[in-house]
Short mmCIF file of C-alpha atoms (C1' of nucleotides) in Angstrom, two decimals:
data_model
loop_
_atom_site.label_atom_id
_atom_site.label_comp_id
_atom_site.label_asym_id
_atom_site.label_seq_id
_atom_site.Cartn_x
_atom_site.Cartn_y
_atom_site.Cartn_z
CA MET A 1 -29.81 -8.81 -5.07
CA ALA A 2 -28.67 -5.33 -4.18
CA ALA A 3 -29.95 -2.33 -6.12
CA ARG A 4 -27.52 -1.03 -8.71
CA THR A 5 -27.63 2.53 -7.44
CA GLU A 6 -26.75 2.55 -3.75
CA ILE A 7 -28.27 5.16 -1.53
CA LYS A 8 -25.69 5.18 1.05
CA PRO A 9 -22.38 6.62 -0.10
CA MET A 10 -19.82 3.94 -0.73
CA THR A 11 -16.60 4.02 1.23
CA ALA A 12 -13.21 3.88 -0.41
CA ASP A 13 -12.72 0.41 0.96
CA LYS A 14 -15.90 -0.93 -0.55
CA ILE A 15 -15.09 0.59 -3.96
CA ALA A 16 -11.61 -0.92 -3.91
CA ALA A 17 -13.16 -4.35 -2.95
CA GLN A 18 -15.54 -4.22 -5.94
CA LEU A 19 -12.82 -3.26 -8.31
CA THR A 20 -10.65 -6.08 -6.80
CA ASP A 21 -13.40 -8.59 -7.47
CA ALA A 22 -13.87 -7.27 -11.05
CA VAL A 23 -10.17 -7.86 -11.73
CA HIS A 24 -10.03 -11.18 -9.96
CA GLU A 25 -12.99 -12.43 -11.96
CA HIS A 26 -11.38 -11.14 -15.13
CA ARG A 27 -14.26 -8.77 -15.87
CA LEU A 28 -11.51 -6.08 -16.00
CA GLN A 29 -8.60 -7.10 -18.14
CA PRO A 30 -5.01 -6.11 -17.62
CA GLY A 31 -4.41 -2.82 -19.30
CA ALA A 32 -7.98 -1.54 -18.84
CA LYS A 33 -8.14 2.17 -17.88
CA LEU A 34 -10.20 3.28 -14.93
CA ARG A 35 -11.34 6.93 -15.39
CA GLU A 36 -11.93 8.74 -12.16
CA ASP A 37 -15.08 10.65 -13.37
CA GLU A 38 -16.58 7.32 -14.57
CA LEU A 39 -16.01 5.63 -11.25
CA CYS A 40 -17.54 8.74 -9.49
CA GLU A 41 -20.72 8.42 -11.48
CA ILE A 42 -20.92 4.64 -10.92
CA PHE A 43 -20.38 4.73 -7.20
CA GLY A 44 -21.92 8.19 -6.53
CA VAL A 45 -19.03 9.74 -4.60
CA SER A 46 -16.58 12.46 -5.26
CA ARG A 47 -13.18 12.03 -6.87
CA THR A 48 -11.55 12.31 -3.42
CA ILE A 49 -12.90 8.90 -2.45
CA VAL A 50 -12.30 7.30 -5.82
CA ARG A 51 -8.70 8.50 -5.84
CA GLN A 52 -8.23 6.92 -2.37
CA SER A 53 -9.42 3.56 -3.61
CA LEU A 54 -7.31 3.71 -6.68
CA ARG A 55 -4.24 4.54 -4.65
CA SER A 56 -4.81 1.60 -2.26
CA LEU A 57 -5.23 -0.72 -5.28
CA GLU A 58 -1.94 0.63 -6.66
CA PHE A 59 -0.28 -0.29 -3.39
CA GLU A 60 -1.59 -3.86 -3.78
CA GLY A 61 -0.15 -4.02 -7.24
CA LEU A 62 -3.45 -4.41 -8.88
CA LEU A 63 -3.40 -1.07 -10.57
CA THR A 64 -0.64 1.06 -11.98
CA ILE A 65 -1.07 4.77 -11.78
CA GLU A 66 0.87 6.78 -14.45
CA LYS A 67 1.23 10.49 -13.51
CA ASN A 68 -1.20 12.70 -15.42
CA ARG A 69 -2.47 9.66 -17.39
CA GLY A 70 -4.54 7.66 -15.01
CA ALA A 71 -5.05 4.35 -13.45
CA PHE A 72 -4.77 1.11 -15.44
CA VAL A 73 -5.19 -2.52 -14.41
CA SER A 74 -1.52 -3.73 -14.07
CA LYS A 75 0.10 -5.86 -16.78
CA PRO A 76 2.77 -7.80 -14.86
CA THR A 77 5.99 -8.46 -16.82
CA LEU A 78 7.25 -12.01 -17.23
CA LYS A 79 9.72 -11.39 -14.49
CA GLU A 80 7.10 -10.13 -12.16
CA ALA A 81 5.16 -13.30 -12.98
CA HIS A 82 8.07 -15.51 -11.97
CA GLU A 83 8.62 -13.43 -8.82
CA VAL A 84 5.10 -13.81 -7.75
CA PHE A 85 5.18 -17.56 -7.83
CA GLN A 86 8.57 -17.77 -6.25
CA ALA A 87 7.30 -15.67 -3.41
CA ARG A 88 4.24 -17.81 -3.00
CA ALA A 89 6.42 -20.87 -3.02
CA LEU A 90 8.25 -19.46 -0.01
CA LEU A 91 5.20 -18.39 1.96
CA GLU A 92 2.39 -20.86 1.29
CA PRO A 93 3.72 -24.32 1.96
CA THR A 94 4.80 -23.54 5.49
CA THR A 95 1.60 -21.61 6.03
CA ALA A 96 -0.43 -24.64 4.90
CA ARG A 97 1.42 -26.87 7.34
CA ALA A 98 0.61 -24.56 10.25
CA ALA A 99 -3.00 -24.31 9.17
CA ALA A 100 -3.47 -27.98 8.80
CA GLU A 101 -2.12 -28.48 12.30
CA ARG A 102 -4.35 -25.70 13.79
CA ALA A 103 -7.56 -26.20 11.78
CA ASN A 104 -10.73 -26.85 13.80
CA ASP A 105 -14.13 -28.20 12.56
CA VAL A 106 -15.41 -24.76 11.63
CA ASP A 107 -12.32 -24.03 9.52
CA ILE A 108 -12.68 -27.26 7.69
CA ASP A 109 -16.36 -26.70 7.02
CA MET A 110 -15.52 -23.27 5.60
CA LEU A 111 -12.88 -24.80 3.26
CA GLU A 112 -15.45 -27.35 2.12
CA GLN A 113 -17.88 -24.68 1.30
CA HIS A 114 -15.21 -22.84 -0.64
CA ILE A 115 -14.59 -25.94 -2.69
CA GLU A 116 -18.24 -26.50 -3.34
CA ALA A 117 -18.69 -22.90 -4.42
CA GLU A 118 -15.81 -23.40 -6.83
CA HIS A 119 -17.46 -26.43 -8.22
CA ALA A 120 -20.78 -24.57 -8.63
CA ALA A 121 -19.13 -21.74 -10.44
CA LEU A 122 -17.32 -24.09 -12.84
CA ALA A 123 -20.63 -26.04 -13.44
CA GLN A 124 -22.23 -22.74 -14.51
CA ASP A 125 -19.30 -21.99 -16.76
CA GLU A 126 -18.33 -18.95 -14.68
CA ALA A 127 -14.66 -19.36 -15.00
CA GLY A 128 -13.82 -15.88 -13.63
CA LEU A 129 -15.86 -16.48 -10.41
CA ALA A 130 -14.21 -19.88 -10.01
CA LEU A 131 -10.77 -18.34 -10.28
CA LYS A 132 -11.57 -15.69 -7.63
CA LEU A 133 -12.90 -18.37 -5.25
CA SER A 134 -9.82 -20.42 -5.86
CA GLY A 135 -7.79 -17.46 -4.65
CA ASP A 136 -10.02 -17.06 -1.65
CA PHE A 137 -9.34 -20.63 -0.76
CA HIS A 138 -5.59 -19.90 -0.44
CA LEU A 139 -6.27 -16.77 1.63
CA GLU A 140 -8.53 -18.80 3.91
CA ILE A 141 -5.65 -21.04 4.66
CA ALA A 142 -3.47 -18.18 5.74
CA ARG A 143 -6.34 -17.02 7.96
CA ILE A 144 -6.61 -20.51 9.53
CA ALA A 145 -2.84 -20.51 10.12
CA ASP A 146 -3.47 -17.27 12.16
CA GLN A 147 -0.74 -15.43 10.31
CA ASN A 148 -2.14 -12.03 9.65
CA THR A 149 1.05 -10.46 8.20
CA ILE A 150 1.56 -13.37 5.76
CA GLU A 151 -2.11 -13.30 4.85
CA GLN A 152 -1.61 -9.61 3.92
CA PHE A 153 1.24 -10.40 1.63
CA LEU A 154 -0.63 -13.36 0.15
CA ARG A 155 -3.51 -11.12 -0.65
CA GLN A 156 -1.26 -9.10 -2.81
CA LEU A 157 0.34 -12.07 -4.36
CA ILE A 158 -2.92 -13.70 -5.17
CA SER A 159 -4.06 -10.43 -6.79
CA ARG A 160 -1.09 -10.43 -8.97
CA SER A 161 -1.51 -14.13 -9.66
CA SER A 162 -4.90 -13.25 -11.09
CA LEU A 163 -3.32 -10.70 -13.41
CA VAL A 164 -0.53 -13.23 -14.41
CA ILE A 165 -3.23 -15.89 -15.14
CA ALA A 166 -5.16 -13.45 -17.27
CA LEU A 167 -2.06 -12.71 -19.30
CA TYR A 168 -0.20 -15.94 -19.37
CA TRP A 169 -2.59 -18.84 -18.72
CA ARG A 170 -2.25 -21.51 -21.35
CA ARG A 171 -5.59 -23.33 -21.16
CA ARG A 172 -8.88 -22.36 -19.77
CA ASN A 173 -9.83 -25.38 -17.67
CA ALA A 174 -9.24 -24.88 -13.97
CA LEU A 175 -10.47 -28.26 -13.07
CA CYS A 176 -7.02 -29.50 -11.72
CA GLU A 177 -7.34 -26.66 -9.35
CA SER A 178 -10.25 -28.16 -7.35
CA ASN A 179 -8.60 -31.54 -7.26
CA ALA A 180 -5.59 -30.10 -5.61
CA HIS A 181 -7.77 -28.22 -3.18
CA HIS A 182 -9.60 -31.43 -2.45
CA ALA A 183 -6.36 -33.20 -1.64
CA LEU A 184 -5.30 -30.28 0.61
CA LEU A 185 -8.66 -30.44 2.41
CA ASP A 186 -7.99 -34.15 3.15
CA ALA A 187 -4.63 -33.27 4.68
CA PHE A 188 -6.46 -30.74 6.85
CA ARG A 189 -9.02 -33.14 7.94
CA ASN A 190 -6.21 -35.39 9.16
CA HIS A 191 -4.35 -32.45 10.67
CA ASN A 192 -1.39 -33.73 8.58
CA GLY A 193 0.84 -30.72 8.35
CA ALA A 194 3.64 -32.47 6.36
CA ASP A 195 1.18 -33.57 3.74
CA ALA A 196 -0.44 -30.18 3.51
CA GLU A 197 3.03 -28.59 3.08
CA GLU A 198 3.95 -30.98 0.28
CA LEU A 199 0.61 -30.78 -1.47
CA MET A 200 0.79 -26.95 -1.46
CA LYS A 201 4.23 -26.99 -2.86
CA GLY A 202 3.07 -29.24 -5.66
CA HIS A 203 -0.04 -27.29 -6.23
CA LEU A 204 1.92 -24.13 -6.77
CA LEU A 205 4.38 -25.76 -9.07
CA ASP A 206 1.50 -27.23 -11.01
CA ILE A 207 -0.12 -23.71 -11.57
CA TYR A 208 3.38 -22.26 -12.32
CA SER A 209 4.11 -24.95 -14.89
CA GLN A 210 0.82 -24.17 -16.75
CA LEU A 211 1.75 -20.63 -17.38
CA ASP A 212 3.00 -19.75 -20.86
CA LEU A 213 5.90 -17.66 -19.77
CA ARG A 214 7.47 -17.09 -23.13
CA GLU A 215 8.10 -13.57 -24.35
CA ARG A 216 5.22 -12.14 -26.25
CA GLU A 217 4.15 -8.96 -28.05
CA ASP A 218 2.37 -6.08 -26.49
CA GLY A 219 -1.37 -5.72 -26.12
CA THR A 220 -1.66 -4.11 -29.57
CA THR A 221 -1.58 -7.72 -30.93
CA SER A 222 -4.89 -8.34 -29.20
CA LEU A 223 -6.57 -5.85 -31.43
CA ARG A 224 -4.82 -7.28 -34.48
CA ASP A 225 -5.98 -10.78 -33.44
CA ALA A 226 -9.51 -9.55 -32.82
CA LEU A 227 -9.66 -8.22 -36.35
CA LYS A 228 -8.01 -11.40 -37.67
CA LEU A 229 -5.54 -9.54 -39.77
CA MET B 1 22.41 20.57 5.84
CA ALA B 2 19.28 21.29 4.04
CA ALA B 3 17.50 24.54 4.58
CA ARG B 4 14.48 24.43 6.93
CA THR B 5 12.14 26.04 4.44
CA GLU B 6 12.10 24.12 1.15
CA ILE B 7 11.66 26.10 -2.03
CA LYS B 8 10.54 23.30 -4.31
CA PRO B 9 7.28 21.63 -3.15
CA MET B 10 7.95 18.21 -1.73
CA THR B 11 6.18 15.23 -3.22
CA ALA B 12 4.15 12.79 -1.30
CA ASP B 13 6.87 10.13 -1.80
CA LYS B 14 9.64 12.32 -0.36
CA ILE B 15 7.60 13.19 2.62
CA ALA B 16 6.91 9.54 3.25
CA ALA B 17 10.54 8.72 2.87
CA GLN B 18 11.54 11.37 5.44
CA LEU B 19 8.92 10.14 7.87
CA THR B 20 10.06 6.59 7.28
CA ASP B 21 13.67 7.48 8.11
CA ALA B 22 12.57 9.27 11.18
CA VAL B 23 10.72 6.12 12.40
CA HIS B 24 13.51 3.79 11.39
CA GLU B 25 15.99 5.94 13.33
CA HIS B 26 13.77 5.90 16.36
CA ARG B 27 13.42 9.80 16.27
CA LEU B 28 9.69 9.20 16.08
CA GLN B 29 8.56 6.61 18.73
CA PRO B 30 5.63 4.19 18.39
CA GLY B 31 2.51 5.86 19.40
CA ALA B 32 3.62 9.35 18.31
CA LYS B 33 0.90 11.40 16.67
CA LEU B 34 1.40 13.04 13.27
CA ARG B 35 -0.96 16.00 12.87
CA GLU B 36 -1.69 16.82 9.27
CA ASP B 37 -1.53 20.66 9.73
CA GLU B 38 1.85 20.41 11.40
CA LEU B 39 3.27 18.30 8.52
CA CYS B 40 1.76 20.79 6.04
CA GLU B 41 3.66 23.62 7.73
CA ILE B 42 6.90 21.62 7.93
CA PHE B 43 6.93 20.42 4.38
CA GLY B 44 5.08 23.44 2.80
CA VAL B 45 2.42 21.56 1.04
CA SER B 46 -1.32 21.16 1.34
CA ARG B 47 -3.16 18.50 3.30
CA THR B 48 -3.89 16.71 0.11
CA ILE B 49 -0.26 15.72 -0.24
CA VAL B 50 0.32 15.17 3.37
CA ARG B 51 -2.67 12.75 3.54
CA GLN B 52 -1.37 10.93 0.49
CA SER B 53 1.87 10.17 2.31
CA LEU B 54 0.21 9.26 5.51
CA ARG B 55 -1.99 6.77 3.60
CA SER B 56 0.99 5.18 1.95
CA LEU B 57 2.74 4.76 5.19
CA GLU B 58 -0.35 3.22 6.71
CA PHE B 59 -0.25 0.64 3.98
CA GLU B 60 3.29 -0.20 4.78
CA GLY B 61 2.27 -0.77 8.37
CA LEU B 62 4.40 2.02 9.68
CA LEU B 63 1.40 4.24 10.66
CA THR B 64 -1.99 3.53 11.95
CA ILE B 65 -4.80 5.90 10.96
CA GLU B 66 -7.75 6.04 13.34
CA LYS B 67 -10.87 7.49 11.76
CA ASN B 68 -11.49 11.13 12.87
CA ARG B 69 -8.54 10.83 15.27
CA GLY B 70 -5.47 11.02 13.10
CA ALA B 71 -2.27 9.17 12.12
CA PHE B 72 -0.04 7.51 14.78
CA VAL B 73 3.21 5.58 14.58
CA SER B 74 2.14 2.05 14.83
CA LYS B 75 2.58 0.08 18.00
CA PRO B 76 2.86 -3.54 16.87
CA THR B 77 1.31 -6.03 19.29
CA LEU B 78 3.44 -8.94 20.53
CA LYS B 79 1.67 -11.22 18.07
CA GLU B 80 2.41 -8.98 15.15
CA ALA B 81 6.07 -8.79 16.34
CA HIS B 82 6.21 -12.59 16.18
CA GLU B 83 4.54 -12.70 12.82
CA VAL B 84 7.06 -10.22 11.34
CA PHE B 85 9.96 -12.32 12.26
CA GLN B 86 8.29 -15.54 11.19
CA ALA B 87 7.67 -13.99 7.82
CA ARG B 88 11.24 -12.79 7.60
CA ALA B 89 12.40 -16.23 8.42
CA LEU B 90 10.46 -17.59 5.42
CA LEU B 91 11.71 -14.96 2.94
CA GLU B 92 15.23 -13.88 3.86
CA PRO B 93 17.31 -17.11 4.05
CA THR B 94 16.41 -18.28 0.62
CA THR B 95 16.83 -14.63 -0.70
CA ALA B 96 20.32 -14.49 0.84
CA ARG B 97 21.27 -17.69 -0.83
CA ALA B 98 20.15 -16.47 -4.15
CA ALA B 99 21.94 -13.17 -3.60
CA ALA B 100 25.22 -14.77 -2.51
CA GLU B 101 25.20 -16.81 -5.74
CA ARG B 102 24.49 -13.81 -7.94
CA ALA B 103 26.60 -11.08 -6.21
CA ASN B 104 29.20 -9.34 -8.31
CA ASP B 105 32.07 -7.12 -7.12
CA VAL B 106 30.09 -3.98 -7.18
CA ASP B 107 27.37 -5.57 -5.01
CA ILE B 108 29.95 -6.76 -2.55
CA ASP B 109 31.60 -3.31 -2.40
CA MET B 110 28.24 -1.84 -1.59
CA LEU B 111 27.61 -4.34 1.13
CA GLU B 112 31.03 -3.43 2.62
CA GLN B 113 30.20 0.17 2.55
CA HIS B 114 26.96 -0.49 4.38
CA ILE B 115 28.81 -2.29 7.11
CA GLU B 116 31.35 0.50 7.37
CA ALA B 117 28.59 3.03 7.66
CA GLU B 118 26.97 0.95 10.41
CA HIS B 119 30.32 0.90 12.35
CA ALA B 120 30.73 4.65 11.95
CA ALA B 121 27.33 5.27 13.20
CA LEU B 122 27.84 3.11 16.26
CA ALA B 123 31.26 4.71 16.92
CA GLN B 124 29.39 8.10 17.04
CA ASP B 125 26.77 6.67 19.32
CA GLU B 126 24.08 7.10 16.78
CA ALA B 127 22.19 3.92 17.56
CA GLY B 128 19.13 5.02 15.63
CA LEU B 129 21.07 5.60 12.42
CA ALA B 130 22.92 2.31 12.84
CA LEU B 131 19.63 0.52 13.14
CA LYS B 132 18.38 2.04 9.96
CA LEU B 133 21.49 1.15 8.16
CA SER B 134 21.23 -2.38 9.40
CA GLY B 135 17.83 -2.63 7.85
CA ASP B 136 19.09 -1.22 4.57
CA PHE B 137 21.69 -3.99 4.62
CA HIS B 138 18.99 -6.61 4.56
CA LEU B 139 17.11 -4.80 1.84
CA GLU B 140 20.34 -4.56 -0.22
CA ILE B 141 20.52 -8.36 -0.19
CA ALA B 142 17.05 -8.65 -1.62
CA ARG B 143 18.08 -6.15 -4.42
CA ILE B 144 21.19 -8.19 -5.18
CA ALA B 145 19.00 -11.31 -5.43
CA ASP B 146 17.00 -9.39 -8.06
CA GLN B 147 13.79 -10.26 -6.35
CA ASN B 148 11.66 -7.06 -6.65
CA THR B 149 8.45 -8.49 -5.16
CA ILE B 150 10.15 -10.06 -2.20
CA GLU B 151 12.19 -6.80 -1.74
CA GLN B 152 8.94 -4.94 -1.54
CA PHE B 153 7.57 -7.23 1.16
CA LEU B 154 10.87 -7.10 2.98
CA ARG B 155 10.67 -3.33 3.03
CA GLN B 156 7.50 -3.54 4.97
CA LEU B 157 8.79 -6.25 7.27
CA ILE B 158 11.93 -4.30 8.10
CA SER B 159 9.77 -1.16 8.74
CA ARG B 160 7.76 -3.14 11.27
CA SER B 161 10.88 -4.72 12.68
CA SER B 162 12.04 -1.24 13.49
CA LEU B 163 8.87 -0.62 15.39
CA VAL B 164 9.18 -3.99 17.10
CA ILE B 165 12.73 -3.26 18.20
CA ALA B 166 11.62 0.18 19.53
CA LEU B 167 9.04 -1.54 21.66
CA TYR B 168 10.45 -4.88 22.64
CA TRP B 169 14.17 -4.76 22.24
CA ARG B 170 16.01 -5.93 25.42
CA ARG B 171 19.34 -4.33 25.23
CA ARG B 172 20.54 -1.36 23.39
CA ASN B 173 23.83 -2.57 21.79
CA ALA B 174 23.46 -3.58 18.26
CA LEU B 175 27.07 -4.88 18.05
CA CYS B 176 26.11 -8.43 17.41
CA GLU B 177 24.34 -7.11 14.37
CA SER B 178 27.47 -6.04 12.54
CA ASN B 179 29.26 -9.32 13.33
CA ALA B 180 26.45 -11.26 11.81
CA HIS B 181 26.59 -8.96 8.72
CA HIS B 182 30.35 -9.44 8.55
CA ALA B 183 29.90 -13.24 8.41
CA LEU B 184 27.28 -12.80 5.70
CA LEU B 185 29.55 -10.61 3.76
CA ASP B 186 32.19 -13.37 3.77
CA ALA B 187 29.77 -15.90 2.46
CA PHE B 188 28.91 -13.48 -0.32
CA ARG B 189 32.63 -13.05 -1.10
CA ASN B 190 32.85 -16.83 -1.51
CA HIS B 191 29.50 -17.01 -3.36
CA ASN B 192 28.59 -19.65 -0.89
CA GLY B 193 24.76 -19.68 -1.07
CA ALA B 194 24.37 -22.43 1.47
CA ASP B 195 26.39 -20.58 4.12
CA ALA B 196 24.56 -17.37 3.45
CA GLU B 197 21.28 -19.02 3.83
CA GLU B 198 22.31 -20.63 7.24
CA LEU B 199 23.87 -17.39 8.45
CA MET B 200 20.78 -15.40 7.65
CA LYS B 201 18.57 -17.95 9.41
CA GLY B 202 20.73 -17.80 12.46
CA HIS B 203 20.95 -13.96 12.33
CA LEU B 204 17.19 -13.63 12.37
CA LEU B 205 16.74 -16.21 15.11
CA ASP B 206 19.31 -14.21 17.11
CA ILE B 207 17.39 -10.95 16.79
CA TYR B 208 14.11 -12.77 17.42
CA SER B 209 15.43 -14.42 20.62
CA GLN B 210 16.24 -10.94 22.08
CA LEU B 211 12.61 -9.73 22.00
CA ASP B 212 11.15 -8.88 25.23
CA LEU B 213 7.69 -8.30 26.67
CA ARG B 214 7.89 -5.03 28.45
CA GLU B 215 6.02 -2.02 27.18
CA ARG B 216 7.42 1.39 26.94
CA GLU B 217 5.80 4.89 27.39
CA ASP B 218 5.72 6.96 24.28
CA GLY B 219 8.22 9.84 24.08
CA THR B 220 6.81 13.28 23.57
CA THR B 221 9.56 14.68 21.43
CA SER B 222 8.69 17.53 19.14
CA LEU B 223 7.71 16.45 15.59
CA ARG B 224 9.77 19.19 14.13
CA ASP B 225 12.82 18.12 16.11
CA ALA B 226 12.42 14.47 15.19
CA LEU B 227 12.48 15.36 11.53
CA LYS B 228 15.47 17.67 11.98
CA LEU B 229 13.90 20.51 10.00
"C1'" DT C 1 -0.51 11.72 -48.84
"C1'" DG C 2 1.67 12.15 -44.45
"C1'" DA C 3 4.29 14.56 -40.93
"C1'" DG C 4 4.23 18.33 -37.99
"C1'" DC C 5 1.73 21.53 -35.34
"C1'" DA C 6 -1.83 24.16 -32.83
"C1'" DA C 7 -6.16 24.76 -30.45
"C1'" DG C 8 -9.62 23.02 -27.67
"C1'" DA C 9 -11.55 19.22 -24.95
"C1'" DA C 10 -10.83 15.78 -21.69
"C1'" DT C 11 -8.52 14.17 -17.75
"C1'" DT C 12 -5.64 14.29 -13.84
"C1'" DG C 13 -3.13 16.92 -9.82
"C1'" DT C 14 -3.37 20.09 -5.98
"C1'" DA C 15 -5.32 23.51 -2.96
"C1'" DT C 16 -8.94 25.14 -0.49
"C1'" DA C 17 -13.62 25.47 1.67
"C1'" DC C 18 -16.85 23.54 4.52
"C1'" DG C 19 -19.17 20.12 7.33
"C1'" DA C 20 -18.49 16.39 10.89
"C1'" DT C 21 -16.29 14.51 14.75
"C1'" DC C 22 -13.47 14.65 18.66
"C1'" DC C 23 -11.40 16.59 22.75
"C1'" DA C 24 -10.42 19.51 26.60
"C1'" DA C 25 -11.92 22.96 29.67
"C1'" DC C 26 -15.41 24.90 32.15
"C1'" DA C 27 -20.06 25.04 34.24
"C1'" DT C 28 -23.87 22.74 36.64
"C1'" DC C 29 -26.18 20.08 39.84
"C1'" DA C 30 -26.97 16.28 43.23
"C1'" DT D 1 -16.71 17.10 45.97
"C1'" DG D 2 -17.41 14.52 42.07
"C1'" DA D 3 -19.94 13.11 38.30
"C1'" DT D 4 -22.18 14.83 34.23
"C1'" DG D 5 -23.34 18.02 30.68
"C1'" DT D 6 -22.09 21.62 27.57
"C1'" DT D 7 -19.63 24.56 24.71
"C1'" DG D 8 -15.71 26.20 21.87
"C1'" DG D 9 -11.63 25.13 19.56
"C1'" DA D 10 -8.88 21.76 17.22
"C1'" DT D 11 -8.64 18.28 13.96
"C1'" DC D 12 -10.07 15.23 10.45
"C1'" DG D 13 -13.17 13.75 6.20
"C1'" DT D 14 -15.25 14.95 1.91
"C1'" DA D 15 -16.62 17.85 -1.96
"C1'" DT D 16 -15.53 21.19 -4.97
"C1'" DA D 17 -12.83 24.71 -7.63
"C1'" DC D 18 -9.04 25.62 -10.19
"C1'" DA D 19 -4.36 24.65 -12.29
"C1'" DA D 20 -1.53 21.59 -15.03
"C1'" DT D 21 -1.04 18.05 -18.22
"C1'" DT D 22 -2.30 15.05 -21.80
"C1'" DC D 23 -5.02 13.64 -25.60
"C1'" DT D 24 -7.75 14.44 -29.71
"C1'" DT D 25 -8.96 16.65 -33.74
"C1'" DG D 26 -8.40 19.31 -37.54
"C1'" DC D 27 -5.24 22.22 -40.15
"C1'" DT D 28 -1.14 23.58 -42.85
"C1'" DC D 29 2.46 22.86 -45.79
"C1'" DA D 30 6.02 20.29 -48.15
#
DNA sequence: TGAGCAAGAATTGTATACGATCCAACATCA
DNA sequence: TGATGTTGGATCGTATACAATTCTTGCTCA
């Protein structure tokens, strides 16, 4: 395990990556504020670097920077939630088809390991980690398809999906996830592009249908709920 | 015409927008270097702001920042060129369908004006401006479709398309462009989503098929001239 | 009691200073 | 002559200082 206090100065990219993981694993909730000075202390760099990483995460849609107020973990609206999954529905099925047709043995091994890691995380009740790994699985497919541009877009969409899930997920069990991923893996093993495309389409619809996309009150309710008033 | 020396300090966003226009209109060629000090003088702000805008343009794929060397207008590889149009082929036809079905009279007026502006630019032999307007036409469709997320991706894809065209376009006449746009406009007038989807698909394939392999030398036009300041 | 307000603290935005790296021109030597 | 080394200027990267804004807290007054 790495030491908590790094000796080498962190780069903006590494800080952004750590913050991204924290959001993906739901250790940082939508609406959480990220103060610059606090991050400076944690990572041992100046505000220049911290601000760089915050900016880059804003571009990815993970953070929202309000002028003179600071950086907050984004809270996607209902409309944005729909848009994210509509965009994924356009990009991912075709990408999965291409990936299934291109995948070699090393690629398939890697996907297997991803699924195993997901299982392990679930077994240890680390739902956040499992969710992040599930996102990585989708990204891995774009990588296998050798579509760098789409992979980049997908990275943003999966980031936002993580926020959407944090806000609008109905139930906590992500078990269905790994089943769908298993089915996809089989299609990859058979290099069956048509199957992979259909499975991905269904998988995305499945996630989408499990979102509670009704209107709801603002975050102030969470405090009220927490106090049971 | 705006004065050369601005009184109000420019924001990073406005600087990025002006640089974006310059690239889209091919006043800045792929490979051109953007020195920070020079931009500071031109826009009358400190390097902090200039660097912010350069970062944001890097994220959009318009610029490439090489560590300790500076920011350059990106030179997409042939693979990236293909990827850009493959991604557009996934996103735009469906978006055009949705837009055609949603478009109201104001939307259609706006598209008409876009096409007229394209014609006017071509008539005055301003190919660069016409190209930029052509890109805006595609963006406008995403806006009409009320798909903010896809519009954001499309913005990046169209930016990169502009670079691809600067590097790999076979012939200079963009006349075919406005014909295709005219046909799309008709489909919008009839709220015929299926037609719009097919026309967009064909339009993108048409552009794609006109890409060529040859590389170009980078122009050495003055940065200040390219920005018309 | 509660709304409005004012002063000070906390936080972010921007400019500048300084160190690190790169690059081009010139000098040196085989 | 040509390759290589060196030096000074140009340019970029990061830290810090200061300005602008927002937030908090406590006060006043109806």
